[in-house]
Coordinates of C-alpha atoms in Angstrom, one line a residue:
M29 CA 17.2 4.9 -12.8
T30 CA 14.3 6.0 -15.1
A31 CA 11.3 7.6 -13.3
P32 CA 7.9 6.2 -14.3
S33 CA 5.5 8.5 -16.2
D34 CA 2.3 6.5 -15.8
Y35 CA 0.7 8.6 -13.1
S36 CA -1.7 11.5 -12.5
V37 CA -1.1 14.6 -10.3
L38 CA -3.4 16.3 -7.9
E39 CA -2.4 19.9 -7.1
L40 CA -3.3 21.2 -3.7
P41 CA -3.0 25.1 -3.6
D42 CA -1.7 26.8 -0.4
F43 CA -1.0 23.4 1.3
R44 CA 0.0 24.3 4.8
L45 CA 2.6 22.1 6.5
E46 CA 2.7 20.9 10.1
T47 CA 6.1 22.4 10.5
G48 CA 4.8 25.8 9.5
G49 CA 5.7 26.1 5.9
V50 CA 3.5 26.2 2.8
L51 CA 3.7 24.5 -0.6
D52 CA 1.7 26.4 -3.2
P53 CA 0.8 24.1 -4.7
A54 CA 1.6 20.7 -3.2
R55 CA 1.7 18.1 -6.0
L56 CA 0.5 14.6 -5.1
A57 CA 1.4 12.1 -7.8
Y58 CA -0.7 8.9 -7.8
R59 CA -1.7 5.9 -9.9
T60 CA -5.0 4.1 -9.8
H61 CA -5.9 0.5 -10.8
G62 CA -9.3 -1.0 -11.4
E63 CA -12.7 0.8 -11.5
L64 CA -14.4 2.7 -8.7
A65 CA -17.8 1.2 -7.9
P66 CA -20.8 3.4 -8.5
D67 CA -21.4 3.6 -4.7
K68 CA -17.6 4.1 -4.1
S69 CA -17.4 1.2 -1.7
N70 CA -14.5 -0.8 -3.1
A71 CA -11.5 1.6 -2.6
I72 CA -8.1 0.5 -1.3
L73 CA -5.2 2.8 -0.5
L74 CA -1.6 1.7 -0.9
P75 CA 0.9 4.5 0.1
T76 CA 4.5 4.1 -1.1
W77 CA 7.7 3.5 0.8
F78 CA 11.2 5.1 1.1
A79 CA 12.8 5.8 -2.3
G80 CA 10.0 3.8 -4.0
D81 CA 7.1 4.9 -6.2
H82 CA 3.7 3.7 -7.3
T83 CA 5.3 0.8 -9.2
S84 CA 7.1 -0.7 -6.2
H85 CA 4.3 -2.9 -5.0
E86 CA 2.6 -3.9 -8.2
W87 CA 3.1 -7.5 -7.3
L88 CA 0.2 -7.1 -5.0
I89 CA -2.1 -5.4 -7.5
G90 CA -4.0 -6.8 -10.5
P91 CA -6.7 -9.3 -11.6
G92 CA -6.5 -12.3 -9.3
R93 CA -3.8 -10.9 -7.1
P94 CA -4.3 -10.0 -3.4
L95 CA -5.5 -6.5 -4.3
D96 CA -7.8 -7.8 -7.1
T97 CA -8.6 -5.1 -9.6
D98 CA -11.5 -7.1 -10.8
R99 CA -13.1 -6.2 -7.4
Y100 CA -11.2 -3.2 -6.0
F101 CA -10.2 0.3 -7.0
V102 CA -6.6 0.7 -5.8
I103 CA -5.1 4.1 -5.3
V104 CA -1.3 4.4 -4.9
P105 CA -0.2 7.8 -3.8
N106 CA 3.5 8.7 -4.0
L107 CA 5.3 9.9 -0.9
F108 CA 6.3 13.5 -0.7
G109 CA 10.0 13.7 -1.4
N110 CA 10.2 10.7 -3.8
G111 CA 10.8 12.8 -6.9
L112 CA 7.2 12.4 -8.3
S113 CA 5.1 14.1 -5.7
S114 CA 6.4 17.4 -4.4
S115 CA 10.1 17.0 -3.7
P116 CA 13.4 19.0 -3.5
S117 CA 14.2 17.9 -7.0
N118 CA 11.0 19.2 -8.7
T119 CA 10.0 22.2 -6.6
P120 CA 11.0 25.6 -7.8
A121 CA 12.9 28.2 -5.9
P122 CA 12.8 29.3 -3.1
Q123 CA 12.0 25.8 -1.9
A124 CA 14.2 23.9 -4.3
G125 CA 17.0 21.4 -3.2
A126 CA 18.2 21.7 0.3
D127 CA 15.7 24.6 0.9
F128 CA 12.7 22.2 0.6
P129 CA 10.5 22.3 3.7
H130 CA 10.2 19.4 6.2
L131 CA 7.0 17.3 5.6
T132 CA 5.6 14.9 8.2
M133 CA 3.7 11.7 7.8
R134 CA 0.5 13.6 8.7
D135 CA 1.2 16.1 5.8
N136 CA 1.4 13.1 3.5
V137 CA -1.8 11.5 4.9
R138 CA -3.7 14.9 4.9
A139 CA -2.9 15.3 1.2
Q140 CA -4.0 11.7 0.5
H141 CA -7.2 12.4 2.3
A142 CA -7.9 15.3 0.0
L143 CA -7.3 12.9 -2.9
V144 CA -9.5 10.2 -1.5
R145 CA -12.4 12.2 -0.2
D146 CA -12.4 15.5 -2.1
H147 CA -11.2 14.3 -5.5
F148 CA -12.7 10.8 -5.7
G149 CA -15.6 11.4 -3.3
I150 CA -14.7 8.2 -1.3
E151 CA -16.0 8.2 2.3
C152 CA -14.6 4.8 3.5
L153 CA -11.6 2.8 2.5
E154 CA -12.0 -1.0 2.5
L155 CA -8.3 -1.3 3.3
V156 CA -5.2 0.9 3.9
I157 CA -2.1 -1.2 3.3
G158 CA 1.6 -0.2 3.1
C159 CA 5.2 -1.4 3.7
S160 CA 7.9 0.4 5.7
M161 CA 7.2 4.1 5.3
G162 CA 4.0 3.0 3.7
A163 CA 3.2 1.1 6.9
Q164 CA 3.8 4.2 8.9
Q165 CA 1.4 6.1 6.7
T166 CA -1.1 3.2 7.2
Y167 CA -1.0 3.7 11.0
Q168 CA -1.3 7.4 10.6
W169 CA -4.4 7.0 8.4
A170 CA -6.0 4.7 11.0
V171 CA -5.3 7.3 13.7
S172 CA -6.1 10.5 11.7
Y173 CA -9.2 9.3 10.0
P174 CA -10.5 6.3 12.0
G175 CA -14.0 6.6 10.5
M176 CA -12.7 6.2 7.0
V177 CA -10.5 3.1 7.5
A178 CA -12.3 -0.2 7.7
R179 CA -9.2 -2.4 7.7
A180 CA -5.4 -1.7 8.0
L181 CA -2.5 -3.9 7.1
P182 CA 0.9 -2.3 7.9
F183 CA 3.8 -4.6 7.1
C184 CA 7.4 -4.2 7.9
G185 CA 6.7 -0.8 9.6
S186 CA 5.7 0.8 12.8
P187 CA 3.5 3.6 14.2
K188 CA 6.5 5.5 15.6
T189 CA 10.2 5.4 14.5
A190 CA 12.1 3.7 17.2
P191 CA 15.4 5.1 18.6
H192 CA 17.5 2.3 17.0
N193 CA 15.8 2.9 13.7
A194 CA 16.5 6.7 14.0
V195 CA 20.2 5.8 14.6
F196 CA 20.3 3.9 11.3
L197 CA 18.7 7.0 9.6
E198 CA 21.3 9.2 11.1
G199 CA 24.0 7.1 9.5
L200 CA 22.3 7.5 6.1
R201 CA 22.1 11.3 6.6
A202 CA 25.7 11.5 7.6
V203 CA 26.9 9.6 4.5
L204 CA 25.0 12.0 2.2
T205 CA 25.8 15.3 3.9
A206 CA 29.5 14.4 4.4
D207 CA 30.1 14.5 0.6
P208 CA 32.1 17.7 -0.1
E209 CA 30.4 18.1 -3.5
W210 CA 27.0 18.2 -1.7
R211 CA 28.3 20.9 0.6
L212 CA 29.5 23.0 -2.3
G213 CA 26.5 22.6 -4.5
R214 CA 23.5 21.6 -2.5
R215 CA 20.9 22.1 -5.2
A216 CA 22.5 19.6 -7.6
P217 CA 21.2 16.1 -8.0
G218 CA 22.9 13.0 -6.5
Y219 CA 26.6 12.6 -6.3
A220 CA 27.9 9.2 -7.4
A221 CA 30.3 8.7 -4.5
A222 CA 27.9 9.5 -1.8
L223 CA 25.1 7.4 -3.4
R224 CA 27.4 4.4 -3.6
A225 CA 28.3 4.8 0.0
F226 CA 24.7 5.3 0.9
A227 CA 23.8 2.1 -0.9
R228 CA 26.6 0.1 1.0
V229 CA 25.3 1.4 4.3
Y230 CA 21.7 0.4 3.4
A231 CA 22.9 -3.1 2.3
G232 CA 23.8 -4.0 5.8
W233 CA 20.3 -3.2 7.1
G234 CA 17.9 -4.1 4.3
F235 CA 18.5 -7.8 4.6
S236 CA 19.2 -10.0 7.6
Q237 CA 22.5 -11.6 8.8
A238 CA 21.0 -15.0 7.8
F239 CA 20.2 -13.7 4.3
Y240 CA 23.9 -13.0 3.7
W241 CA 25.2 -16.0 5.6
N242 CA 23.1 -18.3 3.4
E243 CA 23.8 -16.4 0.2
R244 CA 20.1 -15.8 -0.5
Y245 CA 21.2 -13.1 -3.0
R246 CA 21.8 -15.9 -5.4
A247 CA 18.1 -16.3 -5.8
L248 CA 18.1 -12.8 -7.2
G249 CA 20.6 -13.7 -9.9
F250 CA 23.9 -12.6 -8.3
D251 CA 26.8 -14.9 -8.2
S252 CA 28.8 -13.1 -5.5
L253 CA 28.4 -10.7 -2.6
D254 CA 30.3 -8.0 -4.5
D255 CA 28.1 -8.4 -7.5
F256 CA 25.0 -8.1 -5.3
L257 CA 26.3 -4.9 -3.6
T258 CA 27.0 -3.3 -6.9
G259 CA 24.2 -4.8 -9.1
F260 CA 21.4 -4.6 -6.6
W261 CA 22.1 -2.0 -4.0
E262 CA 24.2 0.6 -5.9
A263 CA 21.9 0.2 -8.9
N264 CA 18.8 0.8 -6.7
F265 CA 20.0 4.2 -5.6
A266 CA 22.0 5.3 -8.7
G267 CA 20.6 8.6 -10.1
Q268 CA 18.6 9.4 -7.0
D269 CA 18.5 13.0 -5.9
T270 CA 20.5 13.5 -2.7
N271 CA 18.1 16.1 -1.3
D272 CA 15.1 13.9 -2.1
L273 CA 16.6 11.1 -0.1
L274 CA 17.3 13.5 2.8
A275 CA 13.7 14.8 2.7
M276 CA 12.4 11.3 3.0
V277 CA 14.9 10.4 5.7
W278 CA 13.5 13.4 7.8
T279 CA 9.9 12.3 7.3
W280 CA 10.7 8.7 8.3
Q281 CA 12.8 9.8 11.3
H282 CA 9.9 11.9 12.7
A283 CA 7.1 9.4 12.1
D284 CA 5.0 9.3 15.3
V285 CA 1.3 8.8 15.5
G286 CA 1.5 10.2 19.1
A287 CA 2.1 13.6 17.6
T288 CA -1.4 13.6 16.1
E289 CA -3.6 16.4 17.3
G290 CA -5.5 15.3 20.4
A291 CA -3.0 12.6 21.3
G292 CA -0.7 14.9 23.2
G293 CA 2.4 13.1 22.2
D294 CA 1.1 9.8 23.7
V295 CA 1.5 6.9 21.2
V296 CA -0.6 4.6 23.4
K297 CA -3.5 7.1 23.4
A298 CA -3.2 7.5 19.6
L299 CA -3.2 3.7 19.0
G300 CA -6.3 3.4 21.2
T301 CA -8.3 5.6 18.8
I302 CA -7.9 3.1 15.9
T303 CA -11.2 1.5 15.0
A304 CA -10.0 -0.4 11.9
R305 CA -9.5 -4.1 12.1
T306 CA -5.7 -4.0 12.1
L307 CA -3.3 -6.8 11.1
A308 CA 0.3 -5.8 11.6
M309 CA 2.8 -8.0 9.8
P310 CA 6.5 -7.4 10.8
A311 CA 9.2 -9.5 9.2
Q312 CA 10.9 -12.0 11.4
K313 CA 14.4 -10.7 10.9
D314 CA 13.8 -7.0 10.1
L315 CA 16.7 -5.1 11.6
Y316 CA 14.9 -1.8 12.1
F317 CA 11.2 -2.6 12.3
P318 CA 11.6 -5.7 14.6
P319 CA 8.5 -7.8 15.5
E320 CA 8.8 -6.9 19.2
D321 CA 7.8 -3.3 18.3
E322 CA 4.6 -4.3 16.5
V323 CA 3.7 -6.8 19.3
W324 CA 3.9 -3.8 21.7
A325 CA 1.9 -1.5 19.4
S326 CA -0.8 -4.1 18.6
A327 CA -1.5 -4.5 22.3
H328 CA -2.8 -1.0 22.4
I329 CA -5.0 -1.2 19.3
P330 CA -8.6 -2.3 20.2
D331 CA -8.9 -4.7 17.2
G332 CA -5.2 -5.3 16.6
E333 CA -3.4 -8.5 15.6
V334 CA 0.2 -9.3 14.8
R335 CA 1.3 -12.0 12.3
V336 CA 5.0 -12.3 11.9
I337 CA 6.3 -13.0 8.3
P338 CA 8.8 -15.9 8.7
G339 CA 12.1 -16.1 6.8
E340 CA 15.5 -14.6 6.4
W341 CA 14.9 -11.7 4.0
G342 CA 14.7 -9.0 6.7
H343 CA 13.2 -5.7 5.9
L344 CA 13.1 -6.5 2.2
T345 CA 10.6 -9.2 3.0
G346 CA 8.1 -6.6 1.9
A347 CA 9.6 -6.0 -1.5
G348 CA 7.9 -8.9 -3.2
A349 CA 11.1 -10.6 -4.5
N350 CA 10.8 -13.8 -2.5
P351 CA 7.9 -16.1 -3.7
E352 CA 7.4 -17.5 -0.2
D353 CA 6.9 -14.0 1.2
V354 CA 4.6 -13.0 -1.6
E355 CA 2.4 -16.0 -0.9
F356 CA 2.4 -15.4 2.9
I357 CA 1.6 -11.7 2.6
G358 CA -1.0 -12.3 -0.2
A359 CA -2.9 -14.9 1.9
A360 CA -3.1 -12.4 4.8
V361 CA -4.4 -9.6 2.6
R362 CA -7.1 -11.9 1.2
E363 CA -8.1 -13.1 4.6
L364 CA -8.3 -9.5 6.0
L365 CA -10.4 -8.3 3.1
A366 CA -12.8 -11.2 3.6
A367 CA -13.1 -10.5 7.4
P368 CA -15.7 -8.1 8.8
A369 CA -14.5 -4.5 9.0
G370 CA -13.5 -2.9 12.3
S371 CA -16.0 -1.2 14.6

């Protein structure tokens, strides 16, 4: 897997972490699309998801697309740990590899806030939108900076990682850390055997049971299940850095808007502070961000709505590979952008 190079980096000196560590500097990699209006009123933020980067959701971005760059200035910040922003693989000693500090969703959002407000001078975002871990960052933005978020569209995600979701992540962590090569040389990049196993575990969760039963992988160009597991899943994680994956797993596992300062650990209280017009879009058959979780969360958001994305693609509904999902999500994005902002 070749890392993209079409991005900029904002360095944040003496960046203090919620867990008590410091990155000096923290490096936030980002890509922008379109032009910022003179009054800076047309900005949209699209945070990235697990093991993805700023290219992962380009199907949403561009002239005539839902995030229309003829109208909007779209900022795509990369998640800490993804190998482009500060990560175990690109941070020097003594914080390299397995010694990289733990970063929370709030650390990510606080760095993005510095990019949006301090670097670009933007006071209000027309929309914050994201999928999976990007959706978790979307919720965190709406809680941490309610006055800056006019609209929020988290899809295939949640405001807090649920216990069953955490169990899935524990399985991924166990696969990576059980590899004897990792235990012997923790600062080295990914190990092929562990990454293949990691990909196989992920394959059972990323798509739904119905997706496999109905052989939907054929629409992606694979003639057999074995070809799909190798050509899609193993290829997706090949070359990833083991410690980068572990860093992102930790961030995902500890996602919780209730831990925001002032919420006192109360997710309901945190959700109640959201002023953005919020449209949550879970996927019908997502195995670790099920619709029921978002129905519960939305009930505690003053201007919250849930719209379930139908179909069999499970969590990867949000990846943009299925034309029906692209159309459904795109229509919702356009509708939300055309609606009045939240209070």
